[in-house]
Amino acid sequence: MERRSKQNYYLDIAQSVAERGTCLRRKFGAIIVNNDSIVSTGYAGAPRGRQNCCDLNFCLRDKLNIPRGERYELCRSVHAEANAIIAASREQMIGADLYLVCISPADGSVVGGTCCCSMCKRLVINAGIKRVFVRDTVDEYKVFNVEDWVTEDDSLGQRGY
């Protein structure tokens, strides 16, 4: 029997974390790993003490027909990456890897082709995380070098806000 790769092992754990997610659109799970030790975990859900979308039985962004990737300020959830970063010290995150998995709330299947939103990319950069692994299928994943997000700055050539 072939042993599971370390990357898929950590993605499997991130997928289990995603199952705790409370979002009605997509459930994300994230773990931060440094030197083969899990530093922290996070899933998408409302801030502590506030009601989750799954408890309210509606998503405001769905109700307003807001497309995926837009108007995150209307979302009740703190994203999985943000929750994992909040739970760790910067010293633990410098040079670490973040593993991210998205699953469908409808059937628990892996949703491929995802990545961090622009807000979470900024958090990942500032946390000092080196790479982000994102699951596309049960066995396939993409690797993003965070330094590329710095050098491919989306604000270059823009003026003002």
XYZ file of C-alpha atoms in Angstrom:
161
model
C 0.000 0.000 0.000
C 1.355 3.401 -0.999
C 1.708 5.929 1.776
C -0.284 9.174 1.466
C 1.868 12.183 0.565
C 2.517 14.653 3.349
C 0.782 17.399 1.354
C -2.391 15.329 0.948
C -2.203 14.290 4.605
C -2.329 17.951 5.644
C -4.998 18.711 3.027
C -7.064 15.817 4.452
C -6.854 17.467 7.870
C -7.843 20.847 6.383
C -10.789 19.114 4.725
C -11.916 17.749 8.094
C -11.621 21.261 9.542
C -13.800 22.566 6.675
C -16.633 20.301 7.832
C -17.005 22.586 10.897
C -17.688 25.523 8.561
C -20.989 27.322 8.897
C -21.228 29.024 5.498
C -24.177 28.056 3.311
C -22.282 28.759 0.052
C -18.921 27.052 0.577
C -17.161 25.473 3.540
C -13.455 26.274 3.758
C -10.922 24.770 6.121
C -7.344 25.918 6.624
C -4.382 24.703 8.617
C -0.998 26.309 9.096
C 1.971 23.938 9.289
C 5.537 24.829 10.189
C 8.394 22.325 10.522
C 5.929 19.433 10.240
C 3.859 20.674 13.172
C 0.318 21.968 12.904
C 0.391 25.512 14.253
C -3.316 26.350 13.967
C -6.557 25.577 12.197
C -9.453 27.698 10.996
C -12.776 27.347 9.244
C -15.211 29.875 7.801
C -17.802 30.995 10.326
C -19.310 34.026 12.036
C -17.259 35.803 14.709
C -17.480 34.258 18.175
C -20.800 34.975 19.815
C -22.607 35.924 16.613
C -25.087 33.709 14.831
C -23.866 31.726 11.848
C -25.584 31.682 8.469
C -26.399 27.994 8.971
C -28.230 28.949 12.211
C -30.057 31.836 10.531
C -30.891 29.631 7.513
C -29.943 32.307 4.997
C -26.972 33.954 3.360
C -27.291 37.668 2.744
C -25.004 37.499 -0.297
C -27.216 34.742 -1.788
C -30.350 36.710 -0.943
C -28.941 39.716 -2.828
C -27.696 37.546 -5.753
C -24.104 38.668 -5.245
C -21.693 36.682 -7.450
C -18.907 34.597 -5.950
C -15.849 36.665 -5.078
C -17.686 39.978 -4.670
C -18.906 42.132 -1.767
C -17.270 40.129 1.049
C -18.021 42.996 3.434
C -21.618 41.722 3.466
C -20.572 38.220 4.505
C -21.074 37.223 8.171
C -18.119 34.828 8.135
C -14.515 35.234 9.078
C -12.657 33.280 6.397
C -10.819 30.057 7.231
C -7.398 31.510 6.457
C -8.073 34.523 8.674
C -9.232 32.326 11.559
C -6.115 30.146 11.270
C -3.888 33.243 11.217
C -5.689 34.791 14.211
C -5.048 31.603 16.213
C -1.262 31.612 15.669
C 1.646 33.847 16.568
C 3.589 35.492 13.779
C 6.755 33.700 14.877
C 5.014 30.361 14.282
C 3.854 31.416 10.824
C 7.093 32.790 9.352
C 8.098 30.374 6.585
C 5.070 28.141 7.241
C 2.704 26.521 4.753
C -1.040 27.050 4.705
C -3.266 24.210 3.463
C -6.718 25.195 2.187
C -9.694 23.052 1.169
C -13.159 24.056 -0.009
C -16.085 21.658 0.192
C -19.691 21.942 -0.916
C -22.205 22.299 1.941
C -24.715 20.353 -0.169
C -22.805 17.075 -0.436
C -19.363 17.515 1.161
C -17.545 17.106 -2.158
C -14.307 18.955 -2.854
C -14.756 22.196 -4.783
C -11.710 22.692 -6.998
C -10.361 25.821 -8.598
C -10.452 27.930 -5.443
C -7.823 30.050 -3.729
C -7.570 32.796 -1.133
C -9.608 35.942 -1.772
C -7.728 39.239 -2.095
C -8.338 40.115 1.569
C -6.991 36.771 2.789
C -3.998 37.018 0.436
C -3.029 40.219 2.264
C -3.302 38.462 5.622
C -1.252 35.497 4.380
C 1.453 37.847 3.084
C 1.662 39.761 6.372
C 1.655 36.558 8.435
C 4.930 35.514 6.797
C 3.492 32.322 5.299
C 5.667 30.963 2.474
C 3.361 28.703 0.429
C -0.348 27.955 0.106
C -1.525 24.478 -0.947
C -5.085 24.378 -2.323
C -6.917 21.110 -2.958
C -8.532 20.646 -6.378
C -9.508 16.976 -6.080
C -9.052 14.279 -3.450
C -5.469 13.748 -4.660
C -4.583 16.856 -6.704
C -3.653 20.303 -5.456
C -2.056 23.564 -6.530
C 0.842 25.271 -4.781
C 1.068 29.053 -4.618
C 4.283 30.795 -3.607
C 3.232 33.747 -1.491
C 6.201 35.792 -2.714
C 4.489 35.775 -6.146
C 1.497 37.529 -4.568
C 3.866 40.239 -3.364
C 5.704 40.742 -6.662
C 2.496 40.520 -8.722
C 0.991 43.378 -6.721
C -2.483 44.079 -8.087
C -2.191 47.794 -7.273
C 0.797 48.474 -9.548
C -0.091 51.106 -12.087
C -3.175 52.248 -10.153
C -3.508 55.637 -8.487
C -5.592 56.438 -5.456
C -8.191 54.115 -4.007
